[in-house]
mmCIF file with all atom_site columns, C-alpha atoms and ligand atoms in Angstrom:
data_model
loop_
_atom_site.group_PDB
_atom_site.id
_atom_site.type_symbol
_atom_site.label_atom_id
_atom_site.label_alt_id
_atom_site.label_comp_id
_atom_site.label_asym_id
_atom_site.label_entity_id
_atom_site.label_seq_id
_atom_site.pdbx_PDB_ins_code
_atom_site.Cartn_x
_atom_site.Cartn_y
_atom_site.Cartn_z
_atom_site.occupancy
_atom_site.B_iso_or_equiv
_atom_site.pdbx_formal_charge
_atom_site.auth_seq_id
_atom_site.auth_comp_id
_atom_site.auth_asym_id
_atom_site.auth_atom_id
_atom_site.pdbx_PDB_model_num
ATOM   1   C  CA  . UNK A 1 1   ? -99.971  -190.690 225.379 1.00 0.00 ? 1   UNK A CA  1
ATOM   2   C  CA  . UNK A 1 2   ? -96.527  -189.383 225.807 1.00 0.00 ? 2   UNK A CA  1
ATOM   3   C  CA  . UNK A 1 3   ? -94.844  -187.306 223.384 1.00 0.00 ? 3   UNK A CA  1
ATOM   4   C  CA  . UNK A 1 4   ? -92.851  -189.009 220.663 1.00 0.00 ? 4   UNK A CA  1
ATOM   5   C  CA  . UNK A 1 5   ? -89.486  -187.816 219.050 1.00 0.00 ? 5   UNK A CA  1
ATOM   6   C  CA  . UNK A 1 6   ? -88.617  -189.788 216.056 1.00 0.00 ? 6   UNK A CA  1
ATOM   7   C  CA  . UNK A 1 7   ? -84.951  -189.936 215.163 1.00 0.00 ? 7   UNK A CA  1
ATOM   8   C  CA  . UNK A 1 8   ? -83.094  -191.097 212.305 1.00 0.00 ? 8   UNK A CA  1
ATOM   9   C  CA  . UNK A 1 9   ? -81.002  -191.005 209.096 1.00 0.00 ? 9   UNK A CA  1
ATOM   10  C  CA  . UNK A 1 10  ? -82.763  -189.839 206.154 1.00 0.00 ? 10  UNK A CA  1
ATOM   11  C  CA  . UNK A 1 11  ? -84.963  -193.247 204.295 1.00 0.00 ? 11  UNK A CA  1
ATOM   12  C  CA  . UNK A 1 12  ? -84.573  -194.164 208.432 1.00 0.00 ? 12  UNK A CA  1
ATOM   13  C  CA  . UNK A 1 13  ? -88.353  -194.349 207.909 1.00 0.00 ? 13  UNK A CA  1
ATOM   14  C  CA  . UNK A 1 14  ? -89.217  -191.850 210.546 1.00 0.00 ? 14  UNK A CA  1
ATOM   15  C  CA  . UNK A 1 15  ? -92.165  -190.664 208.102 1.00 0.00 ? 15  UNK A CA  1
ATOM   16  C  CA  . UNK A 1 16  ? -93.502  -194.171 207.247 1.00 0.00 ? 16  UNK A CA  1
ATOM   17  C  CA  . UNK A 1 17  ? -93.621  -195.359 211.297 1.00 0.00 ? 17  UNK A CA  1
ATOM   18  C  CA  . UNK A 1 18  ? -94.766  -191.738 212.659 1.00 0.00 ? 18  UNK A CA  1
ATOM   19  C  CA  . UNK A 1 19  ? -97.788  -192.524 210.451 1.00 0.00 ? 19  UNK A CA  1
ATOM   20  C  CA  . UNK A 1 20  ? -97.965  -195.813 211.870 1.00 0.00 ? 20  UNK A CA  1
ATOM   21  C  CA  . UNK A 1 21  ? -98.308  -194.661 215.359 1.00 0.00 ? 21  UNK A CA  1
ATOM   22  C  CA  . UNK A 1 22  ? -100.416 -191.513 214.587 1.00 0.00 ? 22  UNK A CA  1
ATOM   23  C  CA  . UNK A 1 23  ? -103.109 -193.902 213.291 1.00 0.00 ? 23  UNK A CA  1
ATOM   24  C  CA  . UNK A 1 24  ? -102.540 -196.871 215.794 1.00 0.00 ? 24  UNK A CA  1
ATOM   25  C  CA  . UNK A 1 25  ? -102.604 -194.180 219.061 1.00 0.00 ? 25  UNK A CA  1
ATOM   26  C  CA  . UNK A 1 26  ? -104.543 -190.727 217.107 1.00 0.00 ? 26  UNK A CA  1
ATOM   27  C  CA  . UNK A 1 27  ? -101.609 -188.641 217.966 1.00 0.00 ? 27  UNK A CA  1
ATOM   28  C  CA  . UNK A 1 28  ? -100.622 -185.131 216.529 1.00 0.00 ? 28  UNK A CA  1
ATOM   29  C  CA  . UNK A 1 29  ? -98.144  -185.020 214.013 1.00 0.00 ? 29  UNK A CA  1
ATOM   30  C  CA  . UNK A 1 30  ? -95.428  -182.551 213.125 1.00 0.00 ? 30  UNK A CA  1
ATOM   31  C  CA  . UNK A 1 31  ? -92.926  -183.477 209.955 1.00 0.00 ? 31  UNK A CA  1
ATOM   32  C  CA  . UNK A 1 32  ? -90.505  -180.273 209.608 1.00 0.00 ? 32  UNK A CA  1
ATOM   33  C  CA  . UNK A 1 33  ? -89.706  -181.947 206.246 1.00 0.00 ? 33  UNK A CA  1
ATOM   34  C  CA  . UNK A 1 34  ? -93.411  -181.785 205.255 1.00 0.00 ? 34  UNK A CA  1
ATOM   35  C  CA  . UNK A 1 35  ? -93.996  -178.521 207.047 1.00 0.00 ? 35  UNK A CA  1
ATOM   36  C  CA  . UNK A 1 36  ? -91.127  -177.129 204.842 1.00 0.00 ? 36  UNK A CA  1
ATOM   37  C  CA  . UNK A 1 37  ? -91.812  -179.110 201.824 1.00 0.00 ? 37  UNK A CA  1
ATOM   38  C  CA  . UNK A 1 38  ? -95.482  -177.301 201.848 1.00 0.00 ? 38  UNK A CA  1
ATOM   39  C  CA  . UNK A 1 39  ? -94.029  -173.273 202.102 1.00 0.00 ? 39  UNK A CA  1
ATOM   40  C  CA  . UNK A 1 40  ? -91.767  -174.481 199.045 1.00 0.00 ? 40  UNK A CA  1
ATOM   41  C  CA  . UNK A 1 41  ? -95.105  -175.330 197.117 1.00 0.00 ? 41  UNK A CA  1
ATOM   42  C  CA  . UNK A 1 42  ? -97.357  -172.667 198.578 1.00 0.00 ? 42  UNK A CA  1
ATOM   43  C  CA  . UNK A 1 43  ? -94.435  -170.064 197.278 1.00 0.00 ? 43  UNK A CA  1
ATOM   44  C  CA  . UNK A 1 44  ? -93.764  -168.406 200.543 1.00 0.00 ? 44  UNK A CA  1
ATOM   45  C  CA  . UNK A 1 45  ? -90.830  -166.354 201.657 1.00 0.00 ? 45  UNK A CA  1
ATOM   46  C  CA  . UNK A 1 46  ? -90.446  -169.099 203.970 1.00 0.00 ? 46  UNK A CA  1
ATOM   47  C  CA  . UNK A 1 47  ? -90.553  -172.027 201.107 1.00 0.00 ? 47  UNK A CA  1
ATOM   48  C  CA  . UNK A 1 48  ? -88.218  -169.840 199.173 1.00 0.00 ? 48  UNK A CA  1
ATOM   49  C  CA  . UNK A 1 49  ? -85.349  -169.825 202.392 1.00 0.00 ? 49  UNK A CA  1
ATOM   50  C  CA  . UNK A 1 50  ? -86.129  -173.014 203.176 1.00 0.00 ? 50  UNK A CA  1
ATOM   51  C  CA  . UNK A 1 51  ? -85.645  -174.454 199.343 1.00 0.00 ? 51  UNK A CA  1
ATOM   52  C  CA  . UNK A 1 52  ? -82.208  -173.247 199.182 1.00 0.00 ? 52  UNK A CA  1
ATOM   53  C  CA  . UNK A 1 53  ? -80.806  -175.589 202.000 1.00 0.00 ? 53  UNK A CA  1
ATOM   54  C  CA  . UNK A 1 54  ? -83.215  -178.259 201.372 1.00 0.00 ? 54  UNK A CA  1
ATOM   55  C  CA  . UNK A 1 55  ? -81.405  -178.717 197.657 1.00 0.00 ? 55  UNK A CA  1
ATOM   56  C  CA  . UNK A 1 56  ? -77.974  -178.765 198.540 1.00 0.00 ? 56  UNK A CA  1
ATOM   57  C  CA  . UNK A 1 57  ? -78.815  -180.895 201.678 1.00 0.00 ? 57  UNK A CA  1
ATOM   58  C  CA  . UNK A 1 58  ? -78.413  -178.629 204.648 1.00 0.00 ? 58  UNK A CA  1
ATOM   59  C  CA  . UNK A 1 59  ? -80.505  -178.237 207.608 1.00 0.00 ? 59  UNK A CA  1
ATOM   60  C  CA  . UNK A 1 60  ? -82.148  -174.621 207.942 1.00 0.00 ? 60  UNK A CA  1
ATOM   61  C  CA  . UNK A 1 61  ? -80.841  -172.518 210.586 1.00 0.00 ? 61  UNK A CA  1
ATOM   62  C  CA  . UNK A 1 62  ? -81.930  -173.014 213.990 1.00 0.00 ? 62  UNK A CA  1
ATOM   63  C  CA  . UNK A 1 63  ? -83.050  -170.083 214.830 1.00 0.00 ? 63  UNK A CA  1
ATOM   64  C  CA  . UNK A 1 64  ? -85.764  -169.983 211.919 1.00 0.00 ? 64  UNK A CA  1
ATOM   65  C  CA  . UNK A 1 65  ? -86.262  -173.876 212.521 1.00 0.00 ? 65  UNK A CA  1
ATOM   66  C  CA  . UNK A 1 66  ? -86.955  -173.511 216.488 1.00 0.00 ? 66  UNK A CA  1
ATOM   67  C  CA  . UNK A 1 67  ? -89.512  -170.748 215.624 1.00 0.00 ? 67  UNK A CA  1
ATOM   68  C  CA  . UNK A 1 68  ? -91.581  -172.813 212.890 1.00 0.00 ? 68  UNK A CA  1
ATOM   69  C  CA  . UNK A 1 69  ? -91.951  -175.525 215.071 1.00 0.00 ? 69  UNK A CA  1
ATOM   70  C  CA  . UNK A 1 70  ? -92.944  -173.774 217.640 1.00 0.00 ? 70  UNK A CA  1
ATOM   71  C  CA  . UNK A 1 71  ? -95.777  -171.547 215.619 1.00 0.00 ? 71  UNK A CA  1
ATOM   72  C  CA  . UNK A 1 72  ? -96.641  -175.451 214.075 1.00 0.00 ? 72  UNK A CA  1
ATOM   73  C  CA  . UNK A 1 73  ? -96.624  -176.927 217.835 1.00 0.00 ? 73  UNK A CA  1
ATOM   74  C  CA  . UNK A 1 74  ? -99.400  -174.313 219.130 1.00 0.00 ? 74  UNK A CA  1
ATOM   75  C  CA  . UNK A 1 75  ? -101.522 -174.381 215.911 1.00 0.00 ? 75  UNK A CA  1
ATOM   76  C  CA  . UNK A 1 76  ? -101.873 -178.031 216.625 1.00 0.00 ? 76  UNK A CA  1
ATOM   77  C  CA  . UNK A 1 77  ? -105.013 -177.728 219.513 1.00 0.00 ? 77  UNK A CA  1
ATOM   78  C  CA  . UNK A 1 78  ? -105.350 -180.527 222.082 1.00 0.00 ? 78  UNK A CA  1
ATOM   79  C  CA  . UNK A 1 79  ? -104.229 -183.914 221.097 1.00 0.00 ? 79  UNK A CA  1
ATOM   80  C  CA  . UNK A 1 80  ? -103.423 -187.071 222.421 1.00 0.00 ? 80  UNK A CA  1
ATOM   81  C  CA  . UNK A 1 81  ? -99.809  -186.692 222.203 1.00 0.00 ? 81  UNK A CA  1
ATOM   82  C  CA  . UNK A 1 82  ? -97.568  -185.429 219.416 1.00 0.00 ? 82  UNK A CA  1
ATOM   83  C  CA  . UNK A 1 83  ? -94.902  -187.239 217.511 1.00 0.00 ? 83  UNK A CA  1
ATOM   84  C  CA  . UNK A 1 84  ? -92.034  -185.137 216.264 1.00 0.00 ? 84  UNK A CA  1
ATOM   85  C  CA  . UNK A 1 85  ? -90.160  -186.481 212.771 1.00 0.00 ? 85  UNK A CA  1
ATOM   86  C  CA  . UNK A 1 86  ? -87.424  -184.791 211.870 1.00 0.00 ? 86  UNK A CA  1
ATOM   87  C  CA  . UNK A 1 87  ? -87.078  -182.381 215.307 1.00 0.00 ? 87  UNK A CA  1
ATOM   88  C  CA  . UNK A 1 88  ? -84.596  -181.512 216.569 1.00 0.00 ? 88  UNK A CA  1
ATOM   89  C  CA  . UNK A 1 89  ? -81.842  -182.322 214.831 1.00 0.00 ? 89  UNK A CA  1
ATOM   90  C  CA  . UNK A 1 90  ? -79.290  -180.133 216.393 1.00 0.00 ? 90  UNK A CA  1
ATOM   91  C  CA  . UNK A 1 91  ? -78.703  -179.829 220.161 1.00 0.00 ? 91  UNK A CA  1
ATOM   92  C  CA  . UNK A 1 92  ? -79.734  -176.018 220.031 1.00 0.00 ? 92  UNK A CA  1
ATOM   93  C  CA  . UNK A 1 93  ? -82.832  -177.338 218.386 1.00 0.00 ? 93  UNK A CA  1
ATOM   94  C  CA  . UNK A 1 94  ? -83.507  -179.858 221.275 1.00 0.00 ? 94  UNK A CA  1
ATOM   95  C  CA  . UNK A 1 95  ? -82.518  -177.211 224.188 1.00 0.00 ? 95  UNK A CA  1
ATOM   96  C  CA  . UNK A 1 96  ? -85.002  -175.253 222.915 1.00 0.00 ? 96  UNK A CA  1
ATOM   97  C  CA  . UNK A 1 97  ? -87.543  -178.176 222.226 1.00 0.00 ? 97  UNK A CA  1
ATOM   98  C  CA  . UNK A 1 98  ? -87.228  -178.906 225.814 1.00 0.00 ? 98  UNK A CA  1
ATOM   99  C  CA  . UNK A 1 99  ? -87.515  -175.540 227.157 1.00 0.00 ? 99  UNK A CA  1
ATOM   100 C  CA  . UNK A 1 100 ? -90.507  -175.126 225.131 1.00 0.00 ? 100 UNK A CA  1
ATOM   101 C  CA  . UNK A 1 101 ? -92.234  -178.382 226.277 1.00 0.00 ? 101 UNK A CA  1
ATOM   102 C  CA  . UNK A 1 102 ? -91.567  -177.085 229.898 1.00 0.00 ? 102 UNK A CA  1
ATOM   103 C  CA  . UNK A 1 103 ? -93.122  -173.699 229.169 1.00 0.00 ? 103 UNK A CA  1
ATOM   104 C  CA  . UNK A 1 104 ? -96.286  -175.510 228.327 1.00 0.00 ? 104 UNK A CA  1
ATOM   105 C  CA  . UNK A 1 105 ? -96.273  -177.840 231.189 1.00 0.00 ? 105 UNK A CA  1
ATOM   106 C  CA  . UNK A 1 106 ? -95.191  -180.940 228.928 1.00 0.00 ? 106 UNK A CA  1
ATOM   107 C  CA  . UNK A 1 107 ? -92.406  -182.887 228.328 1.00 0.00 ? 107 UNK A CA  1
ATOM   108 C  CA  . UNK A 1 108 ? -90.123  -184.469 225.469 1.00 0.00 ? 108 UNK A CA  1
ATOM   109 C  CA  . UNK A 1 109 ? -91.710  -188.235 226.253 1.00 0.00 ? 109 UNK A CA  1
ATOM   110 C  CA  . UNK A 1 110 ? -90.062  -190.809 224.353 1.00 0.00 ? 110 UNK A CA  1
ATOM   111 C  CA  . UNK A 1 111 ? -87.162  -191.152 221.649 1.00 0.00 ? 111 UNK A CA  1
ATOM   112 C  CA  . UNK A 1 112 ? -87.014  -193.544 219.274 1.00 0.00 ? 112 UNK A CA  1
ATOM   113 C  CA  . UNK A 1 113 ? -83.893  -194.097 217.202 1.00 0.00 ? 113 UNK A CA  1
ATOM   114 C  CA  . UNK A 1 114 ? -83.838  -195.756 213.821 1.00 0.00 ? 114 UNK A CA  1
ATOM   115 C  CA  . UNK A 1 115 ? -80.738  -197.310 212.899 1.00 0.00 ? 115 UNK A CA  1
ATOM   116 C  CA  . UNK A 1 116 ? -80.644  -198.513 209.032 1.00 0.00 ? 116 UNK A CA  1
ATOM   117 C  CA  . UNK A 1 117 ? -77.140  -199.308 207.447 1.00 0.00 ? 117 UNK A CA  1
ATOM   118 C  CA  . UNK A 1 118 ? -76.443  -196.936 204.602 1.00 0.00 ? 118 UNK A CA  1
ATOM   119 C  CA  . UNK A 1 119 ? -76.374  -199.101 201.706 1.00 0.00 ? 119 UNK A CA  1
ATOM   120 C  CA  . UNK A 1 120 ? -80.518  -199.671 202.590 1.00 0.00 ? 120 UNK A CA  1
ATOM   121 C  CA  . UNK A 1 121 ? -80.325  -196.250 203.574 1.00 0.00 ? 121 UNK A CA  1
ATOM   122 C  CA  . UNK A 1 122 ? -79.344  -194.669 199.831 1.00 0.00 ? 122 UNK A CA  1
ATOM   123 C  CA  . UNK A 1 123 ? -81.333  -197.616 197.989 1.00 0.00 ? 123 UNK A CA  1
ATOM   124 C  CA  . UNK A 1 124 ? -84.660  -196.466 199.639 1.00 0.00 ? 124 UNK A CA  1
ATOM   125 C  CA  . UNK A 1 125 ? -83.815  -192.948 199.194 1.00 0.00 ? 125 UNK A CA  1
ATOM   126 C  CA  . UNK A 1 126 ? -83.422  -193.636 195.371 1.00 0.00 ? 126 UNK A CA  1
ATOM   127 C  CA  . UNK A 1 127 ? -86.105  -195.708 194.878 1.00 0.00 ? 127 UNK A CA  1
ATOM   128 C  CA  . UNK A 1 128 ? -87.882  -192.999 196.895 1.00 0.00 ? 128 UNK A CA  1
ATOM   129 C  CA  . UNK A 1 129 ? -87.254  -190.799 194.352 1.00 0.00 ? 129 UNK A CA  1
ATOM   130 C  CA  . UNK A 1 130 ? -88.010  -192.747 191.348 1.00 0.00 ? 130 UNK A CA  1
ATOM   131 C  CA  . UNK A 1 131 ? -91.915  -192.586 193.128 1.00 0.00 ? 131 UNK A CA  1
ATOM   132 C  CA  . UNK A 1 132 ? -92.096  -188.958 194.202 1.00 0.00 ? 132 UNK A CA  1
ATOM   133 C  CA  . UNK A 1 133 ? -89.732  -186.991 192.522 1.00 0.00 ? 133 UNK A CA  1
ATOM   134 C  CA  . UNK A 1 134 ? -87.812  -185.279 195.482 1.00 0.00 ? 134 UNK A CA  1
ATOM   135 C  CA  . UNK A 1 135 ? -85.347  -182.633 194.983 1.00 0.00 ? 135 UNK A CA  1
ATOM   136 C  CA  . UNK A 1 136 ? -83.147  -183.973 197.416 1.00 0.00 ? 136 UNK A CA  1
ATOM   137 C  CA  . UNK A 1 137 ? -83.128  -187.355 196.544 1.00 0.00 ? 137 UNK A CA  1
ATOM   138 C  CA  . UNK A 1 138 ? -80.470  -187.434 194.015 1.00 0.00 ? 138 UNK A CA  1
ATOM   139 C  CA  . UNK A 1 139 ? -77.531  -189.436 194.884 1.00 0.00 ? 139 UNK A CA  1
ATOM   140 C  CA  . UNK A 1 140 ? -75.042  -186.283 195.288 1.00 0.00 ? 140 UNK A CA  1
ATOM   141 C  CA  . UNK A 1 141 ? -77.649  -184.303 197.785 1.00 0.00 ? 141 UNK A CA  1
ATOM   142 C  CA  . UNK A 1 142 ? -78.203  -187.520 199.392 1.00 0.00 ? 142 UNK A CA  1
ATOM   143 C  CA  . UNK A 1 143 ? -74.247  -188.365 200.547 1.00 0.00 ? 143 UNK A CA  1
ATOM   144 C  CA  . UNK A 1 144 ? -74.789  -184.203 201.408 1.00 0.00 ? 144 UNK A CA  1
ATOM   145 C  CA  . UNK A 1 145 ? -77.402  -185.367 204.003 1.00 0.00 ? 145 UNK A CA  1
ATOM   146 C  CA  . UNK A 1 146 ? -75.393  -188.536 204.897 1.00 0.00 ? 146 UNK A CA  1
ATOM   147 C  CA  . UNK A 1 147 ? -72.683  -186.598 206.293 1.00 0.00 ? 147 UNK A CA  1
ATOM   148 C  CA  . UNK A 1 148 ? -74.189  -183.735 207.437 1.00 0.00 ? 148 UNK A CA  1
ATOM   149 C  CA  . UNK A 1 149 ? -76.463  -186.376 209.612 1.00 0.00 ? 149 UNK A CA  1
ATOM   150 C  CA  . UNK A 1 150 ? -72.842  -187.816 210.443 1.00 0.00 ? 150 UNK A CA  1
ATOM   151 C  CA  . UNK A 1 151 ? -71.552  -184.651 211.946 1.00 0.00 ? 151 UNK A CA  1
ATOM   152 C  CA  . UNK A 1 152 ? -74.647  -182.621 213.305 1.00 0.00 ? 152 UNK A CA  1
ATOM   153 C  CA  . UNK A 1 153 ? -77.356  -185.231 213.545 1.00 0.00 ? 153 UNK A CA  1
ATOM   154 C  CA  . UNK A 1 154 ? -76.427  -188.050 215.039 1.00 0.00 ? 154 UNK A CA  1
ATOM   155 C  CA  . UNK A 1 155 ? -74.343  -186.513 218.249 1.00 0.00 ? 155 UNK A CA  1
ATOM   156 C  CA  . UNK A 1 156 ? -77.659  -185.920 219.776 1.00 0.00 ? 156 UNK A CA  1
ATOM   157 C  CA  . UNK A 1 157 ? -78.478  -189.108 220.260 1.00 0.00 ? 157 UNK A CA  1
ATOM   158 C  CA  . UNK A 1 158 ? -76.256  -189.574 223.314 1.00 0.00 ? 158 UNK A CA  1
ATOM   159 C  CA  . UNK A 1 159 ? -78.057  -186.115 224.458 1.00 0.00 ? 159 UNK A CA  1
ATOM   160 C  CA  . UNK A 1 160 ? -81.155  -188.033 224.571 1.00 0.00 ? 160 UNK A CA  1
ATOM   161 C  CA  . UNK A 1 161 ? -79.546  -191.169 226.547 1.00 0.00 ? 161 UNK A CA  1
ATOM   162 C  CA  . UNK A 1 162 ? -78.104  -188.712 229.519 1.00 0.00 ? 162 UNK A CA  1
ATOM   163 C  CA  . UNK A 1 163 ? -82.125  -187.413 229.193 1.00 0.00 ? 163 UNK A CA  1
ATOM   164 C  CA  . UNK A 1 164 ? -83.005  -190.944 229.884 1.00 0.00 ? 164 UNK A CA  1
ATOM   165 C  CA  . UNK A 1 165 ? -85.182  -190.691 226.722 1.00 0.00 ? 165 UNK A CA  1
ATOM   166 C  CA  . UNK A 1 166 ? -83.295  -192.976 223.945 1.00 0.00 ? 166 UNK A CA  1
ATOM   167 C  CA  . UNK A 1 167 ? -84.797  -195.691 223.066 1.00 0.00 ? 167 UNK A CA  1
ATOM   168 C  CA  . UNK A 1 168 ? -83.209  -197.362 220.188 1.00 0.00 ? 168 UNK A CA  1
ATOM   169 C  CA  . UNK A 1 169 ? -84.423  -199.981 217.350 1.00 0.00 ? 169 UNK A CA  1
ATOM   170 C  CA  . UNK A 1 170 ? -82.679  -201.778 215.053 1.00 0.00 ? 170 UNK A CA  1
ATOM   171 C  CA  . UNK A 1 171 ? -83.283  -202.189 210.986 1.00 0.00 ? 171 UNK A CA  1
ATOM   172 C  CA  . UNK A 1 172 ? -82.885  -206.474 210.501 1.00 0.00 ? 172 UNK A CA  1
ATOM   173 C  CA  . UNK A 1 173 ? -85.026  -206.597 207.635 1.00 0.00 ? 173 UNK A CA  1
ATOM   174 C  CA  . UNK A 1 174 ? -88.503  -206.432 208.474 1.00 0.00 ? 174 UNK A CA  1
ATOM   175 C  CA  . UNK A 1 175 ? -91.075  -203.834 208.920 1.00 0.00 ? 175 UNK A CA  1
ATOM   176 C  CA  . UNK A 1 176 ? -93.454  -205.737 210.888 1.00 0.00 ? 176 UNK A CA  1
ATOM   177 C  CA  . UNK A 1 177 ? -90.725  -206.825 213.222 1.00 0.00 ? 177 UNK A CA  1
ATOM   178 C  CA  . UNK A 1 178 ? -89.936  -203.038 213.717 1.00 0.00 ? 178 UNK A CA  1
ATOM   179 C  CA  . UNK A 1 179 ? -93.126  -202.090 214.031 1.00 0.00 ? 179 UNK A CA  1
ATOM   180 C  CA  . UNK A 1 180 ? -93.934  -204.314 216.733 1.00 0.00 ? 180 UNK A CA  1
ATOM   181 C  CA  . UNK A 1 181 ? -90.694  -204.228 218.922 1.00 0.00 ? 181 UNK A CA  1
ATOM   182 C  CA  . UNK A 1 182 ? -92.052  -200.039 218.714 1.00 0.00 ? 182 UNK A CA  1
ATOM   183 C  CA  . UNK A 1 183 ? -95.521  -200.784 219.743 1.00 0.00 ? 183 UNK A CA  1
ATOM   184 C  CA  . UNK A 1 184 ? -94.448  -202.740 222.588 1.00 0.00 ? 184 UNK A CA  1
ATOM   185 C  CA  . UNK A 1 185 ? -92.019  -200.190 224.026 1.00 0.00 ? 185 UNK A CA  1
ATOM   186 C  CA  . UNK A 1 186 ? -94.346  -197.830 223.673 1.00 0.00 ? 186 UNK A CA  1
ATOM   187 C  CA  . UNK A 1 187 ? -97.219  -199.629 225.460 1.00 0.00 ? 187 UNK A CA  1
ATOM   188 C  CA  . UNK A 1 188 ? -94.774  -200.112 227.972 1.00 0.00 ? 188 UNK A CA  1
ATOM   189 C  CA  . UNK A 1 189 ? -93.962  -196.785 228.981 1.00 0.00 ? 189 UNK A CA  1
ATOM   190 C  CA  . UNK A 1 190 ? -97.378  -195.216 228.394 1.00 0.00 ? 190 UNK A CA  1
HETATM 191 P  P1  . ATP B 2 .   ? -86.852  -189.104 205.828 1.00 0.00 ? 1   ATP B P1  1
HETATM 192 O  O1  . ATP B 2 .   ? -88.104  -188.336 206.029 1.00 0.00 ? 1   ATP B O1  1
HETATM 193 O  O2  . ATP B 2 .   ? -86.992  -190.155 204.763 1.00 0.00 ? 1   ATP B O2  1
HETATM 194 O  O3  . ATP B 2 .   ? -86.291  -189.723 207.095 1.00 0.00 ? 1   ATP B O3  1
HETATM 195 P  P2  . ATP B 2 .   ? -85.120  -186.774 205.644 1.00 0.00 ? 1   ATP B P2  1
HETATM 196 O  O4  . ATP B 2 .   ? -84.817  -186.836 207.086 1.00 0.00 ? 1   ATP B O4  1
HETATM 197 O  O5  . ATP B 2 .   ? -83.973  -186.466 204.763 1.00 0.00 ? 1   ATP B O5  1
HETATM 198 O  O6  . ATP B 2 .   ? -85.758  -188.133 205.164 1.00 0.00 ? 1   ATP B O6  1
HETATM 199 P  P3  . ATP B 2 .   ? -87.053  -184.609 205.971 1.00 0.00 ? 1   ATP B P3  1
HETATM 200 O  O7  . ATP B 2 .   ? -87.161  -184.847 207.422 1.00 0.00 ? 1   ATP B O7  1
HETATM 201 O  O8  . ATP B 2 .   ? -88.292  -184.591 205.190 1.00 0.00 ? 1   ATP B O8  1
HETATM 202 O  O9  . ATP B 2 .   ? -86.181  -185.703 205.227 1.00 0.00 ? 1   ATP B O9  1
HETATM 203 O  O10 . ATP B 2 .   ? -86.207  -183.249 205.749 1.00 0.00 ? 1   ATP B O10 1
HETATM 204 C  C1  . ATP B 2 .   ? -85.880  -182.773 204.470 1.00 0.00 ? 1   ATP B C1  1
HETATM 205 C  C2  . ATP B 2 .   ? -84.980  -181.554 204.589 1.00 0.00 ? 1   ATP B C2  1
HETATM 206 O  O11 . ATP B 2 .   ? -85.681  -180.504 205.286 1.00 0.00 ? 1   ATP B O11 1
HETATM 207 C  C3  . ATP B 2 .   ? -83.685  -181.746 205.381 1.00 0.00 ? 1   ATP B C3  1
HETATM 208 O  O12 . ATP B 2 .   ? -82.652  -182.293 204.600 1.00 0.00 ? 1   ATP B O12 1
HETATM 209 C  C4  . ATP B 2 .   ? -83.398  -180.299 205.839 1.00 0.00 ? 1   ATP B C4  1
HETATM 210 O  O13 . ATP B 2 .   ? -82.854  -179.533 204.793 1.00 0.00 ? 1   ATP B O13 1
HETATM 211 C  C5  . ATP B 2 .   ? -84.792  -179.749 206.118 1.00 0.00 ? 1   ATP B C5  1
HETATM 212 N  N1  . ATP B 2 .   ? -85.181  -179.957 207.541 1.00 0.00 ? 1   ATP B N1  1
HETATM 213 C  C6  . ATP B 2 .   ? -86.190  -180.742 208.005 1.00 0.00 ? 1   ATP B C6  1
HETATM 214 N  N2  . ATP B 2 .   ? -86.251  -180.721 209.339 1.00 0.00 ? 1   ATP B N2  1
HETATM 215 C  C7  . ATP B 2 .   ? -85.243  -179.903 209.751 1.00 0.00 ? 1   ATP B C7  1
HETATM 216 C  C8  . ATP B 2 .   ? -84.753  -179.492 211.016 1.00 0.00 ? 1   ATP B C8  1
HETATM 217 N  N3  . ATP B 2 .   ? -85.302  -179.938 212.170 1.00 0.00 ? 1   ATP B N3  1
HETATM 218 N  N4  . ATP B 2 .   ? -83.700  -178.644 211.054 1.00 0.00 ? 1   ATP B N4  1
HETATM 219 C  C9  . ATP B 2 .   ? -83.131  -178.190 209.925 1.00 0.00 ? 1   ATP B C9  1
HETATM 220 N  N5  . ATP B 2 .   ? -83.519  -178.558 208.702 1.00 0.00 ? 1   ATP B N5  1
HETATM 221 C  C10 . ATP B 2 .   ? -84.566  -179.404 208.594 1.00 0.00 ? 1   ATP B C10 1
HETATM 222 MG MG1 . MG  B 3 .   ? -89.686  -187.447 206.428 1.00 0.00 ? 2   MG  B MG1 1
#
């Protein structure tokens, strides 16, 4: 399988369809969100950086971003393809996810884009937090990570369309419908 990079707002659903096609295809799986959310709980130095942006809705500096996904990128082994959620989400971070790929004699793969209005957008991410309890997902951090997505985020996505990468799907409602318009692409390029 190619790799997969997994784009989106936050409540895009990047989580809920990178488990999807993890247990559809038995790829690898990197969340930075989980990877972070798990130093925060183990008490780490780490966790206790990281929970400082992560609250106020800011993205962790590159430089200390690029290096955990690298260290979580070789601890992975072989697998059968790996789908990145929530990497990169700066152009720094996905220079250096490309340069990285190439020093290991892989690639980036595919990108898929999920594009959710906001008012589904901050309704998940509430209800979201009504189930597990997130830090973030309070309605003030939340417009945080709205516009920071707005203004650091979502430029990249024309970075991945001059890498000939973007491949873009379109929130109308339905799960299944997404689901299946994903499969399909990415039967098609594989
Ligand atoms: P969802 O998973 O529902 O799409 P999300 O994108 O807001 O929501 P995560 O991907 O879990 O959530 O990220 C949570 C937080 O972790 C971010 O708001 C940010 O502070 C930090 N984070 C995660 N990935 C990165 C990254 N690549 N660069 C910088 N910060 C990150
Ligand atoms: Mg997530």
């Amino acid at each position: 399988m190619k790799n997969i990079i997994i784009f989106g707002a936050p409540g895009s659903g990047k989580g809920t369809y990178s488990e999807e096609i993890k247990s559809k295809y038995g790829m690898g799986h990197i969340s930075t969100g989980d990877v972070l959310r798990s130093e925060i709980s183990n008490g780490t130095d780490l966790g206790k950086t990281a929970k400082g942006y992560i609250d106020n809705g800011q993205l962790i500096p590159d430089d200390l971003m690029i290096d955990i996904l690298a260290k979580t990128y070789d601890s992975l082994g072989d697998c059968n393809g790996v789908i990145f959620d929530g990497f990169p989400r700066t152009t720094a971070q996905a220079e250096a996810l490309k340069t990285m790929l190439k020093a290991r004699g892989d690639d980036m793969g595919m990108m898929i884009e999920l594009v959710v209005d906001e008012a589904t957008l901050m309704a998940r991410l509430l209800n979201r937090a009504k189930e597990q309890g997130r830090a973030d997902d309070n309605e003030e951090t939340i417009k945080k990570r709205f516009a920071v997505y707005h203004s650091q985020t979502e430029p990249l996505s024309d970075w991945f369309a001059k890498e000939g990468i973007r491949n873009v799907f379109t929130w109308k409602g339905s799960k299944e419908q997404m689901l299946s318009e994903i499969f399909s692409e990415i039967e098609k390029q594989s």
